[in-house]
């Protein structure tokens, strides 16, 4: 039985249709990658399924037993909330019912008792008495410390907390909209592994082709308002799609030829309007309507770089360069050279020092020790992932033209409207304020601005965020043909593999190593990574290579060897103690769930409820101690 079924679904914003008679069935356990151009309506489709947008026509059916959760694109706020509370917020209704129940438990009047009984039945229906156990299981699985505040976490760890809030709901279908944006490669790989192990269904949108290829069991393409299903992963989809496009092109050519023949026939005069030919006339009118209503596929972006004169052969040479901020050493004794024409990728966790290295190379920062020789005739164009170069109040045209009606690209003058059409901006859209654009459109504005500037050194800081796959592939082609030097910071593994010729990898403790090739080449050449530790109580979370999925998996022989005999004995006894504590808690929960429980003496009811609360705390303490010992 399917989880979701869309029949003849239609959604339009103004005169622009995003879904037109779209059909979709999602079966349990499927992992579906949703692809399409920027602005095609992918996020709208997700909102339709999640109930945030209503259909203009057609029908949406959802299995009444289906639980749907969402991993939002935006990160949770870096505020003072505890991680435990953020994960528990996925069960906000249960949290509120438990709080109301606990408040009522302090009262003795008949009205409070009746309300407690009603809440008890509702909590039993949603298994609300096991809220703490559910949250603790998710925290352990995601290697999270529930006691730390969100303000102390990096973006990657806040993404984990958000995923925990979704997983604690035990959803049958998980919706993800660009889950990898602004995550480093290690966190992306960790997220990919978690989603591979997730037993429910997935519907996700991502520009990360490696993620889509590894995760998806089916691809759904949203193109000109219609949904088309392709079995297999992303690689299989691209092969099938190419065949479909060739068939569509042939069909359209034959249709247009037939239409032209019929137009010649209708102009022959009176015999074309005889009674016996009325059917042919009606068929011609239908063909005209079909041709006029045919939605032409949105054109691909088409752009070229404005290349400056060649720089010197040497772009930058670093000799034993080190950078420290206080006691924190970001770069340690780095030696290397960047030559004209190199395309270098910078790989490392968020906060490792990639931006610091870029500033060193560009001369915006001087090293703490060591020496940098910078090349001559350098003209730099910088792509800022934070879009700080764009004025959100100005239109697209004003952000690019700076008052000019035309710009010069490689010696040819282009009108600004024509230039922006290469980046898929219609004349109307080009006059739109930047603040009204989507994320993908903002990145296209940045590319248009970047490529209009003469440059022989391109510095690209996360240029792939929010771009559709076709624009990504075109950007790859442009960079491969570019004669200048490219410094690229990206967490898109496929993009790195396709573009760069060498990499600078940040390997921890300030060490930056140089490797030939892209991301996959780095994986083959790098030293064996150290196994990550769990986040212990009171510790600041650190980037990890691979998250453990349960406490038993963390207990390696190496960790055991580090524990004292006393602590090792305690660790060995914890599983049995936890099992006994959970059994005692289950007995108390079963007793308090009995309908006759609250008819007993008030003192007894209060005593047993207090005992249950104490036992819940004991279980939590045992779980916390287990994680703490495993992290040693």
Coordinates of C-alpha atoms in Angstrom, one line a residue:
X1 CA 0.0 0.0 0.0
X2 CA 1.5 3.4 -1.0
X3 CA 2.3 6.1 1.5
X4 CA 1.5 9.0 -0.8
X5 CA -0.5 9.3 -4.0
X6 CA -0.9 12.4 -6.2
X7 CA -3.5 12.2 -9.0
X8 CA -3.7 15.0 -11.7
X9 CA -2.2 17.5 -9.3
X10 CA -2.0 21.1 -10.4
X11 CA -0.4 24.2 -8.6
X12 CA 0.2 27.6 -10.1
X13 CA 1.5 30.9 -8.7
X14 CA -0.2 33.6 -10.8
X15 CA 0.0 32.6 -14.5
X16 CA 3.0 30.3 -13.9
X17 CA 2.2 26.6 -13.6
X18 CA 4.5 24.6 -11.3
X19 CA 2.5 21.3 -11.4
X20 CA 0.3 20.4 -14.3
X21 CA -1.7 17.1 -14.1
X22 CA 1.1 15.6 -12.1
X23 CA 1.0 12.0 -10.9
X24 CA 3.2 10.5 -8.2
X25 CA 3.1 7.4 -6.0
X26 CA 5.6 6.9 -3.1
X27 CA 5.9 3.4 -1.7
X28 CA 7.3 2.5 1.8
X29 CA 11.1 2.4 2.0
X30 CA 11.8 4.2 -1.3
X31 CA 14.6 6.7 -1.5
X32 CA 13.5 9.2 -4.1
X33 CA 15.7 11.9 -5.5
X34 CA 13.7 14.9 -6.8
X35 CA 15.5 16.7 -9.7
X36 CA 14.7 19.7 -11.9
X37 CA 15.9 23.2 -12.9
X38 CA 16.0 26.0 -10.3
X39 CA 12.4 27.4 -10.0
X40 CA 10.8 24.3 -11.5
X41 CA 8.7 23.8 -8.3
X42 CA 10.6 21.1 -6.4
X43 CA 10.3 22.9 -3.0
X44 CA 6.6 23.5 -3.8
X45 CA 6.0 19.8 -4.4
X46 CA 7.6 19.1 -1.0
X47 CA 5.3 21.6 0.6
X48 CA 2.3 20.1 -1.0
X49 CA 3.1 16.7 0.5
X50 CA 3.8 18.3 3.9
X51 CA 0.5 20.2 3.8
X52 CA 2.0 23.7 3.6
X53 CA 0.7 24.3 0.1
X54 CA -2.8 23.3 -1.2
X55 CA -3.5 22.0 -4.7
X56 CA -5.3 24.1 -7.2
X57 CA -6.6 20.9 -8.8
X58 CA -6.3 17.2 -8.5
X59 CA -6.1 15.0 -5.4
X60 CA -3.5 14.3 -2.7
X61 CA -4.0 11.1 -0.7
X62 CA -1.8 10.2 2.3
X63 CA -2.1 7.0 4.2
X64 CA -3.7 7.8 7.5
X65 CA -1.1 5.9 9.4
X66 CA 1.8 7.6 7.5
X67 CA 4.0 9.8 9.7
X68 CA 5.8 12.5 7.7
X69 CA 8.8 14.5 9.1
X70 CA 10.9 17.2 7.5
X71 CA 14.6 18.1 7.8
X72 CA 14.4 21.9 7.1
X73 CA 16.9 23.5 4.8
X74 CA 17.6 26.3 7.3
X75 CA 19.8 25.3 10.3
X76 CA 18.4 25.5 13.8
X77 CA 19.2 28.7 15.7
X78 CA 22.4 28.9 17.6
X79 CA 20.7 29.8 20.9
X80 CA 20.8 28.7 24.5
X81 CA 18.5 25.7 24.0
X82 CA 19.9 22.3 25.0
X83 CA 20.4 19.7 22.3
X84 CA 18.1 17.4 24.3
X85 CA 15.3 20.0 24.0
X86 CA 15.9 20.5 20.2
X87 CA 15.7 16.7 19.5
X88 CA 12.6 16.4 21.8
X89 CA 10.9 19.3 19.9
X90 CA 10.3 16.8 17.1
X91 CA 7.7 15.4 19.5
X92 CA 6.4 18.8 20.6
X93 CA 2.8 17.6 21.1
X94 CA 4.0 14.8 23.5
X95 CA 6.3 17.3 25.3
X96 CA 3.4 19.6 25.9
X97 CA 1.0 16.8 27.1
X98 CA 3.7 15.5 29.5
X99 CA 4.2 19.0 30.9
X100 CA 0.4 19.4 31.4
X101 CA 0.2 16.0 33.0
X102 CA 3.0 16.7 35.4
X103 CA 1.4 20.0 36.4
X104 CA -2.0 18.4 37.0
X105 CA -0.3 15.7 39.1
X106 CA 0.4 18.4 41.8
X107 CA -3.4 19.0 42.2
X108 CA -5.9 16.8 44.1
X109 CA -9.3 18.1 42.8
X110 CA -11.7 16.0 40.8
X111 CA -11.4 18.2 37.7
X112 CA -7.7 17.7 37.6
X113 CA -8.0 14.0 38.0
X114 CA -10.5 13.8 35.1
X115 CA -8.2 15.8 32.9
X116 CA -5.2 13.7 33.9
X117 CA -7.2 10.6 32.9
X118 CA -7.9 12.1 29.5
X119 CA -4.3 13.1 29.0
X120 CA -3.2 9.6 30.1
X121 CA -5.2 8.0 27.3
X122 CA -3.8 10.4 24.7
X123 CA -0.3 9.8 25.9
X124 CA -0.8 6.0 25.7
X125 CA -2.1 6.3 22.2
X126 CA 1.1 8.0 21.0
X127 CA 3.5 6.1 23.3
X128 CA 4.2 9.3 25.1
X129 CA 5.4 7.7 28.4
X130 CA 8.6 6.6 26.6
X131 CA 9.6 10.2 25.4
X132 CA 12.9 10.2 27.3
X133 CA 13.9 6.8 26.0
X134 CA 13.1 7.8 22.4
X135 CA 15.2 11.0 22.7
X136 CA 18.1 9.2 24.4
X137 CA 18.2 6.5 21.7
X138 CA 18.4 9.2 19.0
X139 CA 21.1 11.1 20.8
X140 CA 23.2 8.0 21.1
X141 CA 22.7 7.1 17.5
X142 CA 23.7 10.5 16.3
X143 CA 26.6 10.8 18.8
X144 CA 25.1 13.9 20.3
X145 CA 25.5 15.3 23.9
X146 CA 22.1 16.4 25.0
X147 CA 23.5 18.7 27.7
X148 CA 25.4 21.1 25.5
X149 CA 23.7 24.3 24.2
X150 CA 23.0 24.9 20.5
X151 CA 25.1 28.1 20.7
X152 CA 28.3 26.0 21.3
X153 CA 27.8 23.9 18.2
X154 CA 29.1 24.3 14.7
X155 CA 26.7 24.3 11.7
X156 CA 27.3 20.6 11.1
X157 CA 26.4 19.6 14.7
X158 CA 23.3 21.8 14.6
X159 CA 22.3 19.9 11.4
X160 CA 22.7 16.7 13.4
X161 CA 20.4 18.0 16.1
X162 CA 17.8 19.0 13.4
X163 CA 18.0 15.5 12.0
X164 CA 17.5 14.1 15.5
X165 CA 14.3 16.1 15.8
X166 CA 13.1 14.5 12.6
X167 CA 14.2 10.9 13.4
X168 CA 12.7 10.9 17.0
X169 CA 9.3 11.0 15.3
X170 CA 10.1 7.6 13.7
X171 CA 8.7 8.9 10.4
X172 CA 7.5 6.7 7.6
X173 CA 8.5 9.4 5.1
X174 CA 11.3 11.9 5.6
X175 CA 11.5 15.1 3.4
X176 CA 14.8 16.8 2.9
X177 CA 15.3 20.0 0.9
X178 CA 19.0 20.6 0.1
X179 CA 20.3 18.9 3.3
X180 CA 24.0 19.3 2.4
X181 CA 24.2 23.1 2.0
X182 CA 27.1 24.6 4.0
X183 CA 28.1 21.2 5.4
X184 CA 31.7 20.0 5.1
X185 CA 32.5 16.8 3.3
X186 CA 32.9 14.7 6.5
X187 CA 29.5 15.8 7.7
X188 CA 28.0 15.1 4.3
X189 CA 29.4 11.6 4.3
X190 CA 28.1 11.1 7.9
X191 CA 24.6 12.3 6.8
X192 CA 24.7 10.1 3.8
X193 CA 25.4 7.0 6.0
X194 CA 22.6 7.9 8.4
X195 CA 20.1 8.2 5.6
X196 CA 21.3 4.9 4.1
X197 CA 20.5 3.3 7.4
X198 CA 17.1 5.0 7.8
X199 CA 14.4 2.4 7.3
X200 CA 11.6 4.8 6.3
X201 CA 11.1 6.4 2.9
X202 CA 13.0 9.5 1.7
X203 CA 12.0 12.2 -0.7
X204 CA 14.9 14.6 -1.1
X205 CA 16.2 17.5 -3.2
X206 CA 20.0 18.0 -3.5
X207 CA 22.5 19.5 -5.8
X208 CA 25.1 17.1 -4.5
X209 CA 25.2 14.6 -7.4
X210 CA 27.3 12.1 -5.4
X211 CA 24.7 12.1 -2.6
X212 CA 21.9 11.6 -5.1
X213 CA 23.7 8.9 -6.9
X214 CA 24.5 6.9 -3.7
X215 CA 21.1 7.3 -1.9
X216 CA 18.4 7.2 -4.6
X217 CA 16.6 4.1 -5.6
X218 CA 14.4 6.1 -8.0
X219 CA 14.6 9.6 -9.6
X220 CA 11.6 11.8 -10.1
X221 CA 12.1 14.7 -12.5
X222 CA 10.0 17.8 -12.4
X223 CA 10.1 19.3 -15.8
X224 CA 7.6 21.9 -17.2
X225 CA 5.0 21.0 -14.5
X226 CA 5.1 17.2 -15.1
X227 CA 6.6 14.5 -13.0
X228 CA 8.5 11.6 -14.7
X229 CA 9.8 8.6 -12.9
X230 CA 13.2 6.9 -13.7
X231 CA 14.2 3.7 -12.0
X232 CA 17.7 3.5 -10.5
X233 CA 20.2 6.1 -9.3
X234 CA 21.3 9.4 -10.8
X235 CA 23.7 7.9 -13.2
X236 CA 21.0 5.7 -14.6
X237 CA 18.6 8.7 -14.8
X238 CA 21.1 10.8 -16.9
X239 CA 21.3 7.9 -19.5
X240 CA 17.5 7.4 -19.6
X241 CA 16.9 11.2 -19.8
X242 CA 19.2 11.6 -22.8
X243 CA 17.2 9.0 -24.7
X244 CA 13.9 10.7 -23.8
X245 CA 15.2 14.1 -25.0
X246 CA 16.3 12.7 -28.3
X247 CA 12.9 11.1 -28.8
X248 CA 11.1 14.3 -27.8
X249 CA 13.2 16.3 -30.3
X250 CA 12.3 13.8 -33.1
X251 CA 8.6 13.9 -32.2
X252 CA 8.5 17.7 -32.2
X253 CA 10.2 17.8 -35.6
X254 CA 7.7 15.4 -37.1
X255 CA 4.8 17.2 -35.5
X256 CA 6.0 20.6 -36.8
X257 CA 6.4 19.1 -40.3
X258 CA 2.9 17.7 -40.3
X259 CA 1.5 21.0 -39.0
X260 CA 3.3 22.9 -41.9
X261 CA 1.8 20.4 -44.4
X262 CA -1.7 20.9 -43.0
X263 CA -1.3 24.7 -43.1
X264 CA -0.5 24.5 -46.8
X265 CA -3.6 22.3 -47.4
X266 CA -6.0 24.7 -45.6
X267 CA -4.8 27.5 -47.8
X268 CA -5.8 25.6 -51.0
X269 CA -9.2 27.2 -51.0
X270 CA -12.8 26.1 -51.1
X271 CA -12.2 22.3 -51.4
X272 CA -10.5 22.4 -48.0
X273 CA -13.8 23.5 -46.4
X274 CA -16.1 21.0 -48.0
X275 CA -18.2 18.9 -45.7
X276 CA -16.1 15.7 -46.2
X277 CA -13.0 17.5 -45.0
X278 CA -14.5 19.1 -41.8
X279 CA -12.8 16.4 -39.7
X280 CA -9.5 17.3 -41.1
X281 CA -10.1 21.0 -40.4
X282 CA -11.0 20.2 -36.8
X283 CA -7.8 18.1 -36.5
X284 CA -5.7 21.0 -37.8
X285 CA -7.3 23.3 -35.2
X286 CA -6.4 20.8 -32.5
X287 CA -2.8 20.7 -33.8
X288 CA -2.6 24.5 -33.7
X289 CA -3.8 24.5 -30.1
X290 CA -1.3 21.8 -29.2
X291 CA 1.6 23.7 -30.8
X292 CA 0.6 27.0 -29.1
X293 CA 0.3 25.2 -25.7
X294 CA 3.6 23.3 -26.0
X295 CA 5.8 24.4 -23.2
X296 CA 9.3 24.7 -24.5
X297 CA 12.0 23.4 -22.2
X298 CA 13.8 26.3 -20.3
X299 CA 17.0 27.1 -22.0
X300 CA 20.3 26.1 -20.5
X301 CA 22.5 28.7 -19.0
X302 CA 25.2 29.9 -21.4
X303 CA 28.1 32.1 -20.3
X304 CA 31.7 32.8 -20.8
X305 CA 34.5 34.2 -18.6
X306 CA 36.0 37.6 -19.2
X307 CA 39.7 36.6 -19.2
X308 CA 42.4 39.2 -18.3
X309 CA 45.9 39.2 -19.5
X310 CA 48.0 36.3 -18.4
X311 CA 49.5 36.5 -14.9
X312 CA 53.1 35.6 -14.2
X313 CA 53.9 31.9 -14.3
X314 CA 54.1 31.8 -10.5
X315 CA 50.9 32.7 -8.7
X316 CA 52.1 32.1 -5.1
X317 CA 54.9 30.2 -3.4
X318 CA 54.7 29.4 0.3
X319 CA 57.8 28.5 2.4
X320 CA 57.2 27.0 5.9
X321 CA 54.2 29.2 6.4
X322 CA 52.4 29.0 9.7
X323 CA 49.4 30.9 11.0
X324 CA 48.3 31.1 14.7
X325 CA 45.4 32.9 16.4
X326 CA 46.5 33.0 20.0
X327 CA 47.3 29.5 21.0
X328 CA 45.3 28.0 18.2
X329 CA 47.5 27.0 15.2
X330 CA 45.5 27.0 12.0
X331 CA 48.3 26.3 9.5
X332 CA 51.5 24.6 10.4
X333 CA 54.7 24.8 8.3
X334 CA 53.0 24.7 4.9
X335 CA 55.3 24.6 1.8
X336 CA 54.0 24.6 -1.7
X337 CA 53.7 26.5 -5.0
X338 CA 50.7 27.5 -7.2
X339 CA 51.5 27.9 -10.9
X340 CA 49.5 29.7 -13.6
X341 CA 46.7 27.4 -14.9
X342 CA 46.5 25.3 -11.7
X343 CA 43.0 24.4 -10.5
X344 CA 43.3 23.7 -6.8
X345 CA 40.6 22.4 -4.5
X346 CA 40.7 23.1 -0.8
X347 CA 39.3 20.2 1.3
X348 CA 38.6 20.2 5.0
X349 CA 36.0 20.5 7.8
X350 CA 34.2 23.8 8.4
X351 CA 36.5 26.0 10.5
X352 CA 39.6 24.1 9.5
X353 CA 41.3 27.2 8.0
X354 CA 40.4 27.1 4.3
X355 CA 39.4 30.8 4.2
X356 CA 42.6 31.7 6.1
X357 CA 44.7 30.0 3.4
X358 CA 42.8 31.9 0.7
X359 CA 43.5 35.2 2.5
X360 CA 47.2 34.3 2.8
X361 CA 47.5 33.6 -1.0
X362 CA 45.6 36.8 -1.9
X363 CA 47.7 39.0 0.5
X364 CA 44.8 39.9 2.8
X365 CA 46.6 38.2 5.7
X366 CA 50.3 37.8 6.6
X367 CA 51.7 34.6 8.1
X368 CA 52.8 34.3 11.7
X369 CA 56.0 32.7 10.5
X370 CA 57.4 31.7 7.1
X371 CA 57.4 33.5 3.8
X372 CA 55.0 34.0 0.9
X373 CA 56.1 35.1 -2.6
X374 CA 53.1 36.3 -4.6
X375 CA 53.1 36.4 -8.4
X376 CA 52.7 39.5 -10.7
X377 CA 49.9 40.8 -12.8
X378 CA 47.2 39.1 -10.7
X379 CA 43.6 40.1 -11.4
X380 CA 41.3 38.4 -8.9
X381 CA 37.6 37.6 -9.2
X382 CA 36.1 36.4 -5.9
X383 CA 32.9 34.3 -5.5
X384 CA 31.5 34.8 -2.0
X385 CA 29.2 32.0 -0.7
X386 CA 27.6 34.5 1.7
X387 CA 26.6 36.7 -1.3
X388 CA 28.0 39.8 0.5
X389 CA 28.8 41.4 -2.9
X390 CA 25.1 41.7 -3.8
X391 CA 22.8 44.5 -2.7
X392 CA 19.5 42.9 -1.9
X393 CA 17.6 46.1 -2.5
X394 CA 18.9 46.6 -6.0
X395 CA 17.6 44.8 -9.1
X396 CA 19.6 42.1 -10.9
X397 CA 20.6 44.6 -13.6
X398 CA 21.8 47.2 -11.2
X399 CA 23.9 44.6 -9.3
X400 CA 25.7 43.6 -12.5
X401 CA 25.8 46.7 -14.7
X402 CA 26.8 49.3 -12.1
X403 CA 25.0 52.0 -14.3
X404 CA 26.2 50.6 -17.7
X405 CA 23.8 49.6 -20.4
X406 CA 26.3 47.2 -21.9
X407 CA 29.3 45.3 -20.8
X408 CA 32.4 44.0 -22.7
X409 CA 33.2 40.2 -22.6
X410 CA 36.4 39.2 -24.3
X411 CA 36.3 42.2 -26.7
X412 CA 32.6 41.9 -27.6
X413 CA 30.1 44.4 -26.3
X414 CA 26.8 42.8 -24.9
X415 CA 23.7 44.6 -23.8
X416 CA 23.1 43.9 -20.1
X417 CA 19.6 42.3 -20.8
X418 CA 21.1 39.9 -23.4
X419 CA 24.0 39.1 -21.1
X420 CA 21.7 38.2 -18.3
X421 CA 19.5 36.0 -20.5
X422 CA 22.6 33.8 -20.8
X423 CA 22.2 33.2 -17.1
X424 CA 18.5 32.3 -17.6
X425 CA 17.1 35.7 -16.5
X426 CA 14.2 36.9 -18.6
X427 CA 13.9 40.7 -19.0
X428 CA 11.2 40.9 -16.3
X429 CA 13.2 38.7 -13.9
X430 CA 16.3 40.8 -14.6
X431 CA 14.4 43.9 -13.2
X432 CA 13.5 42.0 -10.0
X433 CA 15.2 43.0 -6.7
X434 CA 17.7 40.5 -5.5
X435 CA 15.9 40.0 -2.2
X436 CA 13.0 38.4 -4.1
X437 CA 15.1 35.7 -5.9
X438 CA 15.6 32.1 -4.9
X439 CA 19.0 30.8 -3.6
X440 CA 19.8 29.3 -7.0
X441 CA 19.0 32.6 -8.8
X442 CA 21.2 34.6 -6.3
X443 CA 24.1 32.3 -7.1
X444 CA 23.5 32.8 -10.9
X445 CA 23.6 36.6 -10.2
X446 CA 26.9 36.2 -8.5
X447 CA 28.3 34.2 -11.4
X448 CA 27.1 36.8 -13.8
X449 CA 28.8 39.5 -11.8
X450 CA 32.0 37.4 -11.4
X451 CA 32.3 36.5 -15.1
X452 CA 31.8 40.1 -16.2
X453 CA 35.1 41.1 -14.5
X454 CA 38.5 40.6 -16.2
X455 CA 40.4 38.0 -14.1
X456 CA 43.2 35.6 -14.3
X457 CA 42.7 34.2 -10.8
X458 CA 39.3 32.9 -9.8
X459 CA 38.6 32.3 -6.1
X460 CA 35.4 30.3 -5.7
X461 CA 34.0 29.8 -2.2
X462 CA 31.2 27.2 -2.4
X463 CA 29.9 28.2 -5.8
X464 CA 27.7 25.1 -6.2
X465 CA 25.1 25.8 -3.4
X466 CA 21.5 25.9 -4.7
X467 CA 22.5 25.6 -8.4
X468 CA 20.6 23.1 -10.5
X469 CA 22.6 20.2 -12.0
X470 CA 22.6 21.5 -15.6
X471 CA 24.1 24.9 -14.5
X472 CA 26.6 23.0 -12.4
X473 CA 27.7 20.9 -15.4
X474 CA 28.0 24.0 -17.5
X475 CA 30.1 25.7 -14.8
X476 CA 32.4 22.7 -14.8
X477 CA 32.9 23.0 -18.6
X478 CA 33.7 26.7 -18.3
X479 CA 36.2 26.2 -15.6
X480 CA 37.9 23.3 -17.5
X481 CA 38.3 25.6 -20.5
X482 CA 39.5 28.6 -18.4
X483 CA 43.2 29.4 -19.0
X484 CA 43.7 31.2 -15.7
X485 CA 44.2 29.8 -12.2
X486 CA 41.3 28.6 -10.0
X487 CA 41.2 28.2 -6.2
X488 CA 38.1 26.3 -5.3
X489 CA 36.5 25.7 -1.9
X490 CA 33.7 23.2 -2.2
X491 CA 32.1 20.3 -0.4
X492 CA 30.6 18.9 -3.6
X493 CA 32.6 15.8 -4.2
X494 CA 31.6 15.3 -7.9
X495 CA 32.4 18.9 -8.7
X496 CA 35.9 18.6 -7.1
X497 CA 36.6 15.4 -9.0
X498 CA 35.5 17.0 -12.3
X499 CA 37.3 20.3 -12.0
X500 CA 40.5 20.4 -9.9
X501 CA 43.9 19.1 -10.8
X502 CA 45.3 19.1 -7.2
X503 CA 44.1 19.5 -3.7
X504 CA 45.2 21.1 -0.4
X505 CA 43.7 18.9 2.3
X506 CA 43.4 20.2 5.9
X507 CA 44.1 17.1 8.0
X508 CA 43.9 18.4 11.5
X509 CA 46.3 20.1 14.0
X510 CA 47.2 22.7 11.4
X511 CA 48.6 20.2 8.9
X512 CA 47.8 21.0 5.3
X513 CA 49.0 18.4 2.7
X514 CA 49.0 18.6 -1.1
X515 CA 47.7 15.8 -3.3
X516 CA 47.5 15.3 -7.0
X517 CA 43.9 15.0 -8.4
X518 CA 40.5 15.5 -6.9
X519 CA 38.4 14.2 -4.0
X520 CA 38.5 10.5 -4.9
X521 CA 42.3 10.8 -5.5
X522 CA 42.7 12.3 -2.1
X523 CA 40.7 9.5 -0.5
X524 CA 43.1 6.9 -2.1
X525 CA 46.3 8.8 -1.0
X526 CA 45.4 10.2 2.4
X527 CA 46.6 8.7 5.7
X528 CA 44.2 6.3 7.5
X529 CA 41.8 8.6 9.3
X530 CA 41.5 8.3 13.1
X531 CA 38.3 6.9 14.5
X532 CA 36.1 9.7 15.9
X533 CA 35.2 10.0 19.5
X534 CA 31.7 10.4 20.9
X535 CA 30.8 13.7 22.4
X536 CA 31.3 13.4 26.1
X537 CA 29.5 15.3 28.8
X538 CA 30.6 18.9 28.8
X539 CA 32.9 18.5 25.8
X540 CA 32.7 20.7 22.8
X541 CA 31.7 18.6 19.8
X542 CA 34.5 18.1 17.2
X543 CA 34.3 17.0 13.5
X544 CA 34.3 13.3 13.1
X545 CA 35.0 11.0 10.2
X546 CA 32.2 8.5 10.9
X547 CA 29.5 8.5 13.5
X548 CA 28.9 5.4 15.6
X549 CA 25.3 4.1 15.5
X550 CA 25.1 2.5 18.9
X551 CA 27.1 2.3 22.1
X552 CA 28.2 -1.3 21.4
X553 CA 29.8 -0.1 18.2
X554 CA 31.9 2.5 20.0
X555 CA 33.4 0.0 22.5
X556 CA 36.5 -0.9 20.5
X557 CA 39.5 -2.8 21.9
X558 CA 41.6 0.4 21.7
X559 CA 39.2 2.3 24.0
X560 CA 38.9 -0.6 26.4
X561 CA 42.6 -0.6 26.8
X562 CA 42.6 3.0 27.9
X563 CA 40.2 2.4 30.8
X564 CA 41.3 1.5 34.3
X565 CA 40.3 -1.9 35.7
X566 CA 37.6 -0.2 37.8
X567 CA 36.1 1.8 35.0
X568 CA 36.3 -1.3 32.7
X569 CA 34.3 -3.3 35.2
X570 CA 31.8 -0.5 35.4
X571 CA 31.4 -0.4 31.6
X572 CA 30.9 -4.2 31.4
X573 CA 28.2 -4.1 34.1
X574 CA 26.3 -1.1 32.6
X575 CA 24.3 -3.1 29.9
X576 CA 22.8 -5.4 32.6
X577 CA 22.1 -2.5 35.0
X578 CA 20.4 -0.5 32.2
X579 CA 18.3 -3.5 31.3
X580 CA 17.2 -4.0 34.9
X581 CA 16.4 -0.3 35.3
X582 CA 14.4 -0.2 32.1
X583 CA 12.4 -3.3 33.2
X584 CA 11.6 -1.6 36.6
X585 CA 10.6 1.6 34.7
X586 CA 8.4 -0.4 32.4
X587 CA 6.6 -2.0 35.4
X588 CA 6.0 1.4 37.0
X589 CA 4.7 2.7 33.7
X590 CA 2.4 -0.3 33.3
X591 CA 1.0 0.3 36.8
X592 CA 0.4 4.0 36.3
X593 CA -1.2 3.3 32.9
X594 CA -3.9 1.1 34.6
X595 CA -7.3 2.9 34.5
X596 CA -7.9 2.0 38.2
X597 CA -4.6 3.6 39.3
X598 CA -5.9 7.0 40.0
X599 CA -8.8 5.7 42.0
X600 CA -6.4 4.7 44.8
X601 CA -5.3 6.8 47.7
X602 CA -3.8 10.1 46.7
X603 CA -0.7 9.5 48.8
X604 CA -0.1 6.2 47.1
X605 CA -0.6 7.8 43.6
X606 CA 1.8 10.6 44.4
X607 CA 4.4 8.1 45.7
X608 CA 4.3 5.9 42.7
X609 CA 4.4 8.8 40.2
X610 CA 7.5 10.2 42.1
X611 CA 9.0 6.7 41.9
X612 CA 8.4 6.6 38.2
X613 CA 10.0 10.0 37.7
X614 CA 13.0 8.9 39.8
X615 CA 13.4 5.7 37.8
X616 CA 13.3 7.6 34.5
X617 CA 16.1 9.8 35.8
X618 CA 18.0 6.7 36.8
X619 CA 17.7 5.3 33.3
X620 CA 18.9 8.6 31.8
X621 CA 21.9 8.7 34.2
X622 CA 22.9 5.1 33.2
X623 CA 22.6 6.0 29.5
X624 CA 24.7 9.1 30.0
X625 CA 27.3 7.2 32.0
X626 CA 27.5 4.6 29.2
X627 CA 28.2 7.2 26.6
X628 CA 30.7 9.0 28.9
X629 CA 32.7 5.8 29.5
X630 CA 32.6 4.9 25.8
X631 CA 34.0 8.3 24.9
X632 CA 37.1 7.9 27.2

